[in-house]
Amino acid sequence: MKADVLLGLQWGDEGKGKVVDVLTPRYDLIARFQGGPNAGHTLEFEGTKHVLHTIPSGIFHADTLNVIGNGVVIDPVVFKKEVDSLLSRGVDVRKNLKISRKAHLILPTHRLLDAASEAAKGQSKIGSTLKGIGPAYMDKTGRNGIRIGDLENPRFIELYTALVDKHKAMLAHHQYAYDLSALEPDFFTALEVIRSIPFIDSEYVLNDALNSGKAILAEGAQGSLLDIDFGSYPFVTSSHTVTAGTCIGLGIAPTSIGKVYGIFKAYCTRVGSGPFPTELNDETGELLRTRGHEFGSTTGRARRCGWLDMPALKYAIMLNGVTELIMMKSDVLSGLDTLKVCTAYRYRGEEITHVPYDVVNEHIEPVYTELGGWSEDLTGVTDVAALPDGLNRYIDFIERETGLPVTIVSVGPDRMQTLLRTVLA
Ligand code: GDP
Ligand code: IMO
Ligand code: MG
């Protein structure tokens, strides 16, 4: 078997959690491959809403094994909150969750360093979620990090103290005031919760699963336009959010990747700083934010909203080798007479259709193609045959531009508000 991948093609929050939950019955195993508690993946079913940060979105399906891969960074404090919240919903993660020994830990001092670094940047801050992601990945690549497997080491506390001492020196350099003693008790309590989950050599578990014919779905976090290499650097996250990140973050060979589901909103949103060519700072932007409830699942911050950006979408499709598209939040566009889609950029006096190197300092003006909208409310539609013509024309346009099928259309936040346009293989 090959591992399928589901990842975001924009700046995150495309609706990955919802669709992973919908697709989970088709898979034996769901595996997160990168990111950490900067992610907020929302699932809605049976009238309740649930936000996951570190735990894969297949967790509500008791027969599916969920794996936190080696590419993930884990904050035990956030993880414990997730476990407690799931327990209150009757879900005991000890039954179907396992953690890679090679995943890295986020320490309280990583969070402090994130805050100190953003404060030092002032106006040019990244708009980080302040979850300690950047500092934790810096320690990983700097070869100073502490891994989940180190929790099995009797010398864990020595490793912890040595790294914290290093961090204290860095915080002193930033002249950043903090009270670590207020943070450590929660951290050490939460470590015991982590210890109650089985640790695994996940690269073996996943490859053995593939070899024995099990179906795996890899769940991405963030979005392709936040990738450390291909996003609008430095306004990016610190991990590889593209398909290649699946191979690294799970230990699966490129030849073992099967389908790549690329998920996008019918418009665009971005939370945090950084370029956003199609951003709407007007009443249409406000309408999208209000109708789409565009407020961060992790930080509650208002998301910036704008029209669909085709050069950026095609860039993400190219980087990821997307095989099929999933369009989310179509219902939010109902009632708009005209929909705009950016099909090119005006850049340095020229019209271009690629994403240029310098998107941060140069002015990028979107060139729009206008399409008719639809007035019908989509949230109660249960059959693709009942989708309005205006929406079908919008989807046709996207399929023609990208050369890919839109196989799933989402018309509301609930699990049930998901329409399959073809029978999925
Ligand atoms: P993720 O990070 O990619 O999992 O996405 P988030 O959960 O951060 O953000 C997606 C938001 O949109 C959540 O609040 C979902 O409940 C909601 N959502 C998902 N699909 C749809 C949809 O088709 N229509 C509407 N109106 N909301 C949706
Ligand atoms: P999900 O998985 C949307 C953004 C932050 C900031 C930048 C860097 O829910 O789609 P970081 O905390 O990683 O240092 O922040 O990336 N960001 C996200 N935006 N969805 C996410 O995750 C995000 N994770 C990080 O807002 O601009
Ligand atoms: Mg999110």
CSV table of C-alpha atoms and ligand atoms in Angstrom, one decimal:
chain,number,residue,atom,x,y,z
A,1,MET,CA,0.0,0.0,0.0
A,2,LYS,CA,0.9,3.6,-0.4
A,3,ALA,CA,0.3,6.4,2.1
A,4,ASP,CA,-2.1,9.1,1.1
A,5,VAL,CA,-1.5,12.7,2.2
A,6,LEU,CA,-3.9,15.5,3.0
A,7,LEU,CA,-2.5,19.0,3.3
A,8,GLY,CA,-3.4,22.7,3.1
A,9,LEU,CA,-2.7,24.6,-0.1
A,10,GLN,CA,-3.0,28.1,1.4
A,11,TRP,CA,-2.0,29.7,4.7
A,12,GLY,CA,-3.5,27.1,7.0
A,13,ASP,CA,-7.0,26.7,8.4
A,14,GLU,CA,-8.4,25.3,5.2
A,15,GLY,CA,-10.5,22.7,7.0
A,16,LYS,CA,-8.0,19.9,7.2
A,17,GLY,CA,-9.3,18.5,10.5
A,18,LYS,CA,-12.8,18.3,9.3
A,19,VAL,CA,-11.9,16.4,6.1
A,20,VAL,CA,-9.4,14.0,7.8
A,21,ASP,CA,-12.3,13.1,10.2
A,22,VAL,CA,-14.6,12.5,7.3
A,23,LEU,CA,-12.0,10.3,5.4
A,24,THR,CA,-10.8,8.4,8.5
A,25,PRO,CA,-13.3,5.4,8.0
A,26,ARG,CA,-11.4,4.7,4.8
A,27,TYR,CA,-8.0,4.4,6.6
A,28,ASP,CA,-6.4,2.1,9.3
A,29,LEU,CA,-4.0,4.8,10.5
A,30,ILE,CA,-3.9,8.6,10.6
A,31,ALA,CA,-0.4,10.2,11.1
A,32,ARG,CA,0.5,13.9,11.8
A,33,PHE,CA,3.8,14.6,10.2
A,34,GLN,CA,4.9,18.1,11.2
A,35,GLY,CA,4.0,21.3,13.1
A,36,GLY,CA,2.8,21.3,16.7
A,37,PRO,CA,0.3,23.2,18.9
A,38,ASN,CA,0.4,26.1,16.5
A,39,ALA,CA,-2.2,24.0,14.6
A,40,GLY,CA,-5.9,24.1,15.5
A,41,HIS,CA,-7.9,21.5,13.6
A,42,THR,CA,-11.7,21.8,14.1
A,43,LEU,CA,-14.1,18.9,13.9
A,44,GLU,CA,-17.8,19.2,14.2
A,45,PHE,CA,-20.3,16.4,14.5
A,46,GLU,CA,-23.5,15.5,16.4
A,47,GLY,CA,-23.9,19.2,17.4
A,48,THR,CA,-20.6,19.6,19.1
A,49,LYS,CA,-17.3,21.1,18.1
A,50,HIS,CA,-13.8,19.9,18.9
A,51,VAL,CA,-10.4,21.6,18.3
A,52,LEU,CA,-7.3,19.4,18.1
A,53,HIS,CA,-3.8,20.8,18.2
A,54,THR,CA,-1.3,17.9,18.4
A,55,ILE,CA,-3.5,14.8,18.2
A,56,PRO,CA,-4.4,13.6,14.7
A,57,SER,CA,-8.0,14.2,13.5
A,58,GLY,CA,-8.8,10.5,13.3
A,59,ILE,CA,-8.9,10.2,17.1
A,60,PHE,CA,-12.7,10.0,17.3
A,61,HIS,CA,-12.8,6.8,15.3
A,62,ALA,CA,-11.9,4.1,17.9
A,63,ASP,CA,-10.8,1.5,15.3
A,64,THR,CA,-8.2,3.8,13.7
A,65,LEU,CA,-4.7,4.1,15.1
A,66,ASN,CA,-3.5,7.7,15.4
A,67,VAL,CA,0.2,8.4,15.3
A,68,ILE,CA,2.1,11.6,16.2
A,69,GLY,CA,5.1,11.4,13.8
A,70,ASN,CA,8.7,12.2,14.4
A,71,GLY,CA,8.4,15.5,12.5
A,72,VAL,CA,6.0,17.0,15.1
A,73,VAL,CA,7.0,19.1,18.1
A,74,ILE,CA,4.9,18.4,21.2
A,75,ASP,CA,4.1,20.7,24.1
A,76,PRO,CA,3.1,18.4,27.0
A,77,VAL,CA,1.0,21.1,28.6
A,78,VAL,CA,-1.2,21.6,25.4
A,79,PHE,CA,-1.2,17.8,24.9
A,80,LYS,CA,-2.5,17.2,28.4
A,81,LYS,CA,-5.3,19.7,27.8
A,82,GLU,CA,-6.2,17.9,24.6
A,83,VAL,CA,-6.2,14.5,26.4
A,84,ASP,CA,-8.4,15.8,29.2
A,85,SER,CA,-10.8,17.5,26.9
A,86,LEU,CA,-11.1,14.3,24.8
A,87,LEU,CA,-11.7,12.2,28.0
A,88,SER,CA,-14.5,14.5,28.9
A,89,ARG,CA,-16.1,13.5,25.6
A,90,GLY,CA,-15.6,9.9,26.4
A,91,VAL,CA,-12.6,9.4,24.1
A,92,ASP,CA,-9.7,7.7,25.9
A,93,VAL,CA,-6.6,8.4,23.7
A,94,ARG,CA,-4.6,5.7,25.4
A,95,LYS,CA,-6.5,3.2,23.3
A,96,ASN,CA,-5.7,4.5,19.8
A,97,LEU,CA,-2.9,7.0,20.0
A,98,LYS,CA,0.9,6.4,19.8
A,99,ILE,CA,3.8,8.9,19.7
A,100,SER,CA,7.1,8.7,17.9
A,101,ARG,CA,10.1,8.5,20.1
A,102,LYS,CA,11.8,10.9,17.7
A,103,ALA,CA,9.2,13.7,18.0
A,104,HIS,CA,10.7,16.7,19.8
A,105,LEU,CA,9.5,18.3,23.0
A,106,ILE,CA,8.5,22.0,23.4
A,107,LEU,CA,9.7,23.2,26.8
A,108,PRO,CA,8.2,26.2,28.7
A,109,THR,CA,11.4,28.1,27.8
A,110,HIS,CA,10.8,27.5,24.1
A,111,ARG,CA,7.5,29.4,24.6
A,112,LEU,CA,9.3,32.2,26.4
A,113,LEU,CA,11.9,32.4,23.7
A,114,ASP,CA,9.2,32.6,21.0
A,115,ALA,CA,7.6,35.6,22.9
A,116,ALA,CA,11.0,37.2,23.4
A,117,SER,CA,11.9,36.9,19.8
A,118,GLU,CA,8.6,38.3,18.6
A,119,ALA,CA,8.9,41.2,21.1
A,120,ALA,CA,12.4,42.0,19.8
A,121,LYS,CA,11.2,42.1,16.2
A,122,GLY,CA,8.6,44.8,17.0
A,123,GLN,CA,6.7,45.9,13.9
A,124,SER,CA,8.3,43.2,11.7
A,125,LYS,CA,7.1,40.4,14.0
A,126,ILE,CA,6.0,37.1,12.3
A,127,GLY,CA,2.7,37.0,14.1
A,128,SER,CA,3.6,33.7,15.6
A,129,THR,CA,1.1,31.7,17.6
A,130,LEU,CA,3.7,32.0,20.4
A,131,LYS,CA,3.5,28.2,21.0
A,132,GLY,CA,7.3,27.8,21.0
A,133,ILE,CA,7.4,26.3,17.5
A,134,GLY,CA,10.3,28.2,16.0
A,135,PRO,CA,12.6,27.8,19.1
A,136,ALA,CA,11.8,24.1,19.4
A,137,TYR,CA,12.6,23.4,15.7
A,138,MET,CA,15.8,25.6,16.1
A,139,ASP,CA,16.9,23.3,18.9
A,140,LYS,CA,16.1,20.3,16.7
A,141,THR,CA,18.2,21.5,13.8
A,142,GLY,CA,20.8,23.0,16.1
A,143,ARG,CA,21.1,19.5,17.6
A,144,ASN,CA,20.2,20.5,21.1
A,145,GLY,CA,16.6,19.3,21.2
A,146,ILE,CA,15.0,16.9,23.7
A,147,ARG,CA,13.0,14.1,22.2
A,148,ILE,CA,10.0,12.0,23.4
A,149,GLY,CA,12.4,9.0,23.6
A,150,ASP,CA,14.5,11.0,26.1
A,151,LEU,CA,11.6,10.6,28.6
A,152,GLU,CA,12.7,7.0,28.9
A,153,ASN,CA,16.2,8.1,29.8
A,154,PRO,CA,17.0,8.1,33.6
A,155,ARG,CA,19.1,11.2,32.9
A,156,PHE,CA,16.1,13.1,31.5
A,157,ILE,CA,16.3,15.8,34.2
A,158,GLU,CA,19.9,16.5,33.4
A,159,LEU,CA,19.1,16.9,29.7
A,160,TYR,CA,16.3,19.2,30.6
A,161,THR,CA,18.3,21.4,33.0
A,162,ALA,CA,21.2,21.7,30.5
A,163,LEU,CA,18.9,23.0,27.8
A,164,VAL,CA,17.0,25.3,30.1
A,165,ASP,CA,20.3,26.8,31.2
A,166,LYS,CA,21.1,27.5,27.6
A,167,HIS,CA,17.7,29.1,27.2
A,168,LYS,CA,18.1,31.2,30.3
A,169,ALA,CA,21.2,32.8,28.8
A,170,MET,CA,19.3,33.6,25.6
A,171,LEU,CA,16.4,35.1,27.5
A,172,ALA,CA,18.9,37.2,29.5
A,173,HIS,CA,20.4,38.4,26.2
A,174,HIS,CA,16.9,39.5,25.1
A,175,GLN,CA,16.4,41.2,28.6
A,176,TYR,CA,13.1,39.3,28.7
A,177,ALA,CA,11.4,39.1,32.1
A,178,TYR,CA,9.8,35.8,33.0
A,179,ASP,CA,8.9,33.5,35.9
A,180,LEU,CA,9.8,29.9,35.0
A,181,SER,CA,8.8,28.6,38.4
A,182,ALA,CA,5.2,29.5,37.5
A,183,LEU,CA,5.3,27.3,34.3
A,184,GLU,CA,7.3,24.3,35.4
A,185,PRO,CA,4.8,22.5,37.7
A,186,ASP,CA,2.3,22.2,34.8
A,187,PHE,CA,5.0,21.0,32.5
A,188,PHE,CA,6.2,18.2,34.8
A,189,THR,CA,2.6,17.1,35.6
A,190,ALA,CA,1.9,17.0,31.8
A,191,LEU,CA,5.0,14.9,31.2
A,192,GLU,CA,3.3,12.1,33.2
A,193,VAL,CA,0.4,12.2,30.8
A,194,ILE,CA,2.7,11.9,27.8
A,195,ARG,CA,4.4,9.0,29.6
A,196,SER,CA,1.0,7.2,29.8
A,197,ILE,CA,0.8,7.0,25.9
A,198,PRO,CA,2.8,4.3,24.1
A,199,PHE,CA,6.1,5.6,22.5
A,200,ILE,CA,7.0,3.9,19.2
A,201,ASP,CA,9.6,3.8,16.6
A,202,SER,CA,7.0,5.2,14.2
A,203,GLU,CA,9.1,4.8,11.0
A,204,TYR,CA,9.0,1.0,11.5
A,205,VAL,CA,5.4,0.9,12.6
A,206,LEU,CA,4.3,2.9,9.6
A,207,ASN,CA,6.4,1.0,7.0
A,208,ASP,CA,5.3,-2.3,8.5
A,209,ALA,CA,1.7,-1.1,8.3
A,210,LEU,CA,2.1,-0.3,4.6
A,211,ASN,CA,3.9,-3.6,3.9
A,212,SER,CA,1.0,-5.5,5.5
A,213,GLY,CA,-1.6,-3.7,3.3
A,214,LYS,CA,-2.8,-1.1,5.8
A,215,ALA,CA,-4.1,2.2,4.6
A,216,ILE,CA,-2.4,5.3,6.0
A,217,LEU,CA,-3.5,8.9,5.7
A,218,ALA,CA,-0.9,11.6,6.6
A,219,GLU,CA,-2.4,14.7,8.0
A,220,GLY,CA,-0.6,18.0,7.4
A,221,ALA,CA,-0.7,21.1,9.6
A,222,GLN,CA,-0.4,24.8,8.6
A,223,GLY,CA,-0.4,25.3,4.8
A,224,SER,CA,1.9,25.2,1.8
A,225,LEU,CA,2.3,29.0,1.7
A,226,LEU,CA,3.6,28.8,5.3
A,227,ASP,CA,6.3,26.3,4.4
A,228,ILE,CA,9.8,27.2,5.7
A,229,ASP,CA,11.3,27.0,2.2
A,230,PHE,CA,8.5,27.9,-0.1
A,231,GLY,CA,6.3,30.2,2.0
A,232,SER,CA,6.7,34.0,2.1
A,233,TYR,CA,9.9,33.8,4.1
A,234,PRO,CA,10.4,35.0,6.9
A,235,PHE,CA,6.6,35.1,7.4
A,236,VAL,CA,6.4,31.3,7.6
A,237,THR,CA,6.3,28.5,10.2
A,238,SER,CA,9.4,26.5,11.0
A,239,SER,CA,8.5,23.1,9.3
A,240,HIS,CA,8.1,21.6,5.9
A,241,THR,CA,4.3,21.7,5.3
A,242,VAL,CA,4.5,20.3,1.8
A,243,THR,CA,4.2,16.6,0.7
A,244,ALA,CA,8.0,16.1,1.0
A,245,GLY,CA,7.5,16.9,4.7
A,246,THR,CA,5.5,13.7,5.0
A,247,CYS,CA,8.5,11.6,4.0
A,248,ILE,CA,10.7,13.4,6.5
A,249,GLY,CA,8.1,13.7,9.2
A,250,LEU,CA,7.1,10.0,9.1
A,251,GLY,CA,10.0,8.2,7.7
A,252,ILE,CA,8.1,7.1,4.6
A,253,ALA,CA,9.9,6.9,1.2
A,254,PRO,CA,8.8,9.2,-1.6
A,255,THR,CA,7.9,6.1,-3.6
A,256,SER,CA,5.4,5.2,-0.9
A,257,ILE,CA,3.3,8.3,-1.3
A,258,GLY,CA,-0.1,7.6,-3.0
A,259,LYS,CA,-2.8,10.2,-3.4
A,260,VAL,CA,-2.2,13.8,-2.4
A,261,TYR,CA,-5.4,15.6,-1.4
A,262,GLY,CA,-4.9,19.3,-1.7
A,263,ILE,CA,-7.4,21.2,0.4
A,264,PHE,CA,-8.3,24.9,-0.1
A,265,LYS,CA,-10.9,27.4,0.9
A,266,ALA,CA,-13.1,28.8,-1.9
A,267,TYR,CA,-11.5,32.1,-0.9
A,268,CYS,CA,-8.3,32.8,1.1
A,269,THR,CA,-7.5,33.6,4.7
A,270,ARG,CA,-4.3,34.3,6.5
A,271,VAL,CA,-3.6,34.8,10.2
A,272,GLY,CA,-0.5,36.6,11.3
A,273,SER,CA,1.8,38.9,9.4
A,274,GLY,CA,3.1,38.6,5.8
A,275,PRO,CA,2.1,39.3,2.2
A,276,PHE,CA,-1.4,38.5,1.0
A,277,PRO,CA,-2.0,39.9,-2.5
A,278,THR,CA,-5.8,39.3,-2.7
A,279,GLU,CA,-6.5,40.6,0.8
A,280,LEU,CA,-9.8,42.6,1.1
A,281,ASN,CA,-9.7,45.4,3.6
A,282,ASP,CA,-13.3,46.4,2.8
A,283,GLU,CA,-16.8,45.3,3.5
A,284,THR,CA,-16.5,42.1,1.4
A,285,GLY,CA,-13.5,41.1,3.5
A,286,GLU,CA,-15.5,41.8,6.6
A,287,LEU,CA,-18.4,39.8,5.2
A,288,LEU,CA,-16.2,36.7,4.6
A,289,ARG,CA,-14.8,37.0,8.1
A,290,THR,CA,-18.2,37.2,9.7
A,291,ARG,CA,-19.9,34.6,7.6
A,292,GLY,CA,-17.0,32.2,7.6
A,293,HIS,CA,-16.4,32.8,11.4
A,294,GLU,CA,-12.8,33.5,10.4
A,295,PHE,CA,-11.2,33.7,13.9
A,296,GLY,CA,-8.2,31.5,14.7
A,297,SER,CA,-8.9,28.1,16.2
A,298,THR,CA,-5.7,28.3,18.3
A,299,THR,CA,-5.3,32.0,19.1
A,300,GLY,CA,-8.8,33.5,18.4
A,301,ARG,CA,-7.2,36.2,16.3
A,302,ALA,CA,-9.2,37.6,13.4
A,303,ARG,CA,-8.2,36.0,10.1
A,304,ARG,CA,-7.4,38.3,7.2
A,305,CYS,CA,-9.7,37.4,4.3
A,306,GLY,CA,-9.5,37.8,0.5
A,307,TRP,CA,-10.3,36.3,-2.9
A,308,LEU,CA,-9.0,33.0,-4.2
A,309,ASP,CA,-5.4,33.4,-5.5
A,310,MET,CA,-4.8,31.1,-8.5
A,311,PRO,CA,-1.1,31.6,-9.0
A,312,ALA,CA,-0.5,30.8,-5.4
A,313,LEU,CA,-2.9,27.8,-5.6
A,314,LYS,CA,-1.1,26.4,-8.7
A,315,TYR,CA,2.3,27.0,-7.0
A,316,ALA,CA,1.1,24.9,-4.0
A,317,ILE,CA,-0.3,22.2,-6.3
A,318,MET,CA,3.1,22.0,-8.1
A,319,LEU,CA,5.1,21.8,-4.9
A,320,ASN,CA,2.9,19.0,-3.5
A,321,GLY,CA,2.1,16.9,-6.5
A,322,VAL,CA,-1.6,17.2,-5.7
A,323,THR,CA,-3.7,14.5,-7.3
A,324,GLU,CA,-7.1,15.8,-6.3
A,325,LEU,CA,-8.6,19.0,-4.8
A,326,ILE,CA,-11.0,19.5,-1.9
A,327,MET,CA,-12.8,22.8,-1.8
A,328,MET,CA,-14.0,24.1,1.6
A,329,LYS,CA,-16.4,26.8,2.8
A,330,SER,CA,-18.3,27.1,-0.5
A,331,ASP,CA,-21.3,28.1,1.6
A,332,VAL,CA,-19.6,31.3,2.8
A,333,LEU,CA,-19.7,32.7,-0.8
A,334,SER,CA,-23.5,32.3,-1.2
A,335,GLY,CA,-25.2,35.6,-2.0
A,336,LEU,CA,-22.3,37.4,-3.6
A,337,ASP,CA,-23.3,38.6,-7.1
A,338,THR,CA,-19.7,38.6,-8.4
A,339,LEU,CA,-16.8,36.5,-7.4
A,340,LYS,CA,-13.3,37.5,-8.2
A,341,VAL,CA,-10.4,35.1,-8.7
A,342,CYS,CA,-6.9,36.3,-9.0
A,343,THR,CA,-5.5,34.7,-12.2
A,344,ALA,CA,-2.2,36.7,-12.5
A,345,TYR,CA,-0.1,39.3,-10.7
A,346,ARG,CA,1.1,42.7,-11.9
A,347,TYR,CA,4.7,42.8,-10.7
A,348,ARG,CA,7.5,45.2,-11.6
A,349,GLY,CA,5.4,46.4,-14.6
A,350,GLU,CA,4.7,43.0,-16.0
A,351,GLU,CA,1.9,40.5,-15.8
A,352,ILE,CA,3.1,37.2,-14.4
A,353,THR,CA,1.4,33.9,-13.4
A,354,HIS,CA,4.1,32.5,-11.1
A,355,VAL,CA,4.9,33.4,-7.5
A,356,PRO,CA,8.0,35.6,-7.7
A,357,TYR,CA,11.0,35.4,-5.3
A,358,ASP,CA,10.4,38.7,-3.5
A,359,VAL,CA,6.8,38.8,-2.3
A,360,VAL,CA,7.7,40.6,0.9
A,361,ASN,CA,9.3,43.9,-0.3
A,362,GLU,CA,7.8,44.2,-3.8
A,363,HIS,CA,4.3,45.3,-4.6
A,364,ILE,CA,2.1,42.6,-6.1
A,365,GLU,CA,-1.1,43.6,-7.6
A,366,PRO,CA,-3.7,40.9,-8.3
A,367,VAL,CA,-5.2,40.7,-11.8
A,368,TYR,CA,-8.8,39.4,-11.4
A,369,THR,CA,-11.1,37.3,-13.5
A,370,GLU,CA,-14.7,37.9,-12.5
A,371,LEU,CA,-17.3,35.1,-12.3
A,372,GLY,CA,-20.9,35.1,-11.5
A,373,GLY,CA,-22.0,33.9,-8.0
A,374,TRP,CA,-25.0,32.1,-6.7
A,375,SER,CA,-27.7,33.1,-4.3
A,376,GLU,CA,-28.7,29.7,-2.9
A,377,ASP,CA,-27.9,28.7,0.7
A,378,LEU,CA,-25.7,25.6,0.4
A,379,THR,CA,-25.6,24.5,4.1
A,380,GLY,CA,-28.6,22.1,3.7
A,381,VAL,CA,-27.5,20.6,0.3
A,382,THR,CA,-26.9,16.8,0.6
A,383,ASP,CA,-26.6,15.9,-3.0
A,384,VAL,CA,-24.1,17.2,-5.5
A,385,ALA,CA,-26.9,17.2,-8.2
A,386,ALA,CA,-28.6,20.0,-6.1
A,387,LEU,CA,-25.6,22.4,-6.2
A,388,PRO,CA,-26.4,25.6,-7.9
A,389,ASP,CA,-25.2,26.3,-11.4
A,390,GLY,CA,-23.1,29.3,-10.3
A,391,LEU,CA,-21.1,27.1,-7.9
A,392,ASN,CA,-20.7,24.4,-10.6
A,393,ARG,CA,-19.3,27.1,-12.9
A,394,TYR,CA,-16.9,28.3,-10.2
A,395,ILE,CA,-15.7,24.7,-9.7
A,396,ASP,CA,-15.4,24.1,-13.4
A,397,PHE,CA,-13.2,27.2,-13.7
A,398,ILE,CA,-10.9,26.0,-10.9
A,399,GLU,CA,-10.7,22.5,-12.5
A,400,ARG,CA,-9.8,24.0,-15.9
A,401,GLU,CA,-7.2,26.3,-14.4
A,402,THR,CA,-5.5,23.7,-12.3
A,403,GLY,CA,-6.1,20.6,-14.5
A,404,LEU,CA,-7.3,18.7,-11.4
A,405,PRO,CA,-10.6,17.3,-10.2
A,406,VAL,CA,-12.4,18.9,-7.2
A,407,THR,CA,-13.5,15.6,-5.7
A,408,ILE,CA,-15.0,17.0,-2.4
A,409,VAL,CA,-17.0,20.1,-1.8
A,410,SER,CA,-17.7,21.2,1.7
A,411,VAL,CA,-20.8,23.3,2.5
A,412,GLY,CA,-20.6,23.7,6.2
A,413,PRO,CA,-18.5,22.9,9.3
A,414,ASP,CA,-20.3,19.6,10.2
A,415,ARG,CA,-19.1,16.2,9.2
A,416,MET,CA,-22.3,15.7,7.3
A,417,GLN,CA,-22.0,18.9,5.2
A,418,THR,CA,-19.5,17.2,2.9
A,419,LEU,CA,-20.3,16.3,-0.7
A,420,LEU,CA,-18.4,13.8,-2.8
A,421,ARG,CA,-18.4,14.8,-6.5
A,422,THR,CA,-17.0,11.4,-7.6
A,423,VAL,CA,-16.9,8.0,-6.0
A,424,LEU,CA,-13.5,8.1,-4.2
A,425,ALA,CA,-11.3,5.1,-5.0
B,1,GDP,P1,-7.7,23.4,9.8
B,1,GDP,O1,-6.6,24.0,10.7
B,1,GDP,O2,-7.3,23.3,8.4
B,1,GDP,O3,-8.2,22.1,10.4
B,1,GDP,O4,-8.9,24.4,9.8
B,1,GDP,P2,-9.5,25.1,11.1
B,1,GDP,O5,-10.3,24.2,11.9
B,1,GDP,O6,-8.5,26.0,11.8
B,1,GDP,O7,-10.5,26.2,10.4
B,1,GDP,C1,-11.5,25.8,9.6
B,1,GDP,C2,-12.8,26.4,10.2
B,1,GDP,O8,-13.9,26.3,9.2
B,1,GDP,C3,-13.4,25.6,11.4
B,1,GDP,O9,-14.0,26.5,12.2
B,1,GDP,C4,-14.3,24.7,10.7
B,1,GDP,O10,-15.3,24.2,11.6
B,1,GDP,C5,-14.9,25.5,9.6
B,1,GDP,N1,-15.3,24.8,8.4
B,1,GDP,C6,-14.8,23.7,7.8
B,1,GDP,N2,-15.4,23.5,6.6
B,1,GDP,C7,-16.3,24.4,6.5
B,1,GDP,C8,-17.3,24.7,5.5
B,1,GDP,O11,-17.4,24.1,4.4
B,1,GDP,N3,-18.1,25.8,5.7
B,1,GDP,C9,-18.1,26.5,6.8
B,1,GDP,N4,-18.9,27.5,6.9
B,1,GDP,N5,-17.2,26.3,7.8
B,1,GDP,C10,-16.3,25.2,7.6
B,2,IMO,P1,-3.4,24.9,11.1
B,2,IMO,O1,-2.8,23.6,11.1
B,2,IMO,C1,-3.0,29.2,10.3
B,2,IMO,C2,0.9,31.0,11.2
B,2,IMO,C3,0.9,32.0,12.4
B,2,IMO,C4,2.1,32.9,11.9
B,2,IMO,C5,3.0,31.9,11.3
B,2,IMO,C6,4.1,31.4,12.2
B,2,IMO,O2,-4.5,25.1,12.0
B,2,IMO,O3,-3.8,25.3,9.7
B,2,IMO,P2,4.3,29.8,14.3
B,2,IMO,O4,3.4,29.7,15.5
B,2,IMO,O5,4.3,28.6,13.5
B,2,IMO,O6,5.6,30.3,14.6
B,2,IMO,O7,3.6,30.9,13.4
B,2,IMO,O8,2.3,30.8,10.9
B,2,IMO,N1,0.3,29.7,11.6
B,2,IMO,C7,-0.9,29.3,11.2
B,2,IMO,N2,-1.9,29.9,10.5
B,2,IMO,N3,-3.1,27.9,10.6
B,2,IMO,C8,-2.2,27.2,11.3
B,2,IMO,O9,-2.2,25.9,11.5
B,2,IMO,C9,-1.0,27.9,11.6
B,2,IMO,N4,0.1,27.6,12.3
B,2,IMO,C10,0.9,28.7,12.2
B,2,IMO,O10,-0.3,32.7,12.5
B,2,IMO,O11,1.6,33.7,10.9
B,3,MG,MG,-6.5,25.7,12.0
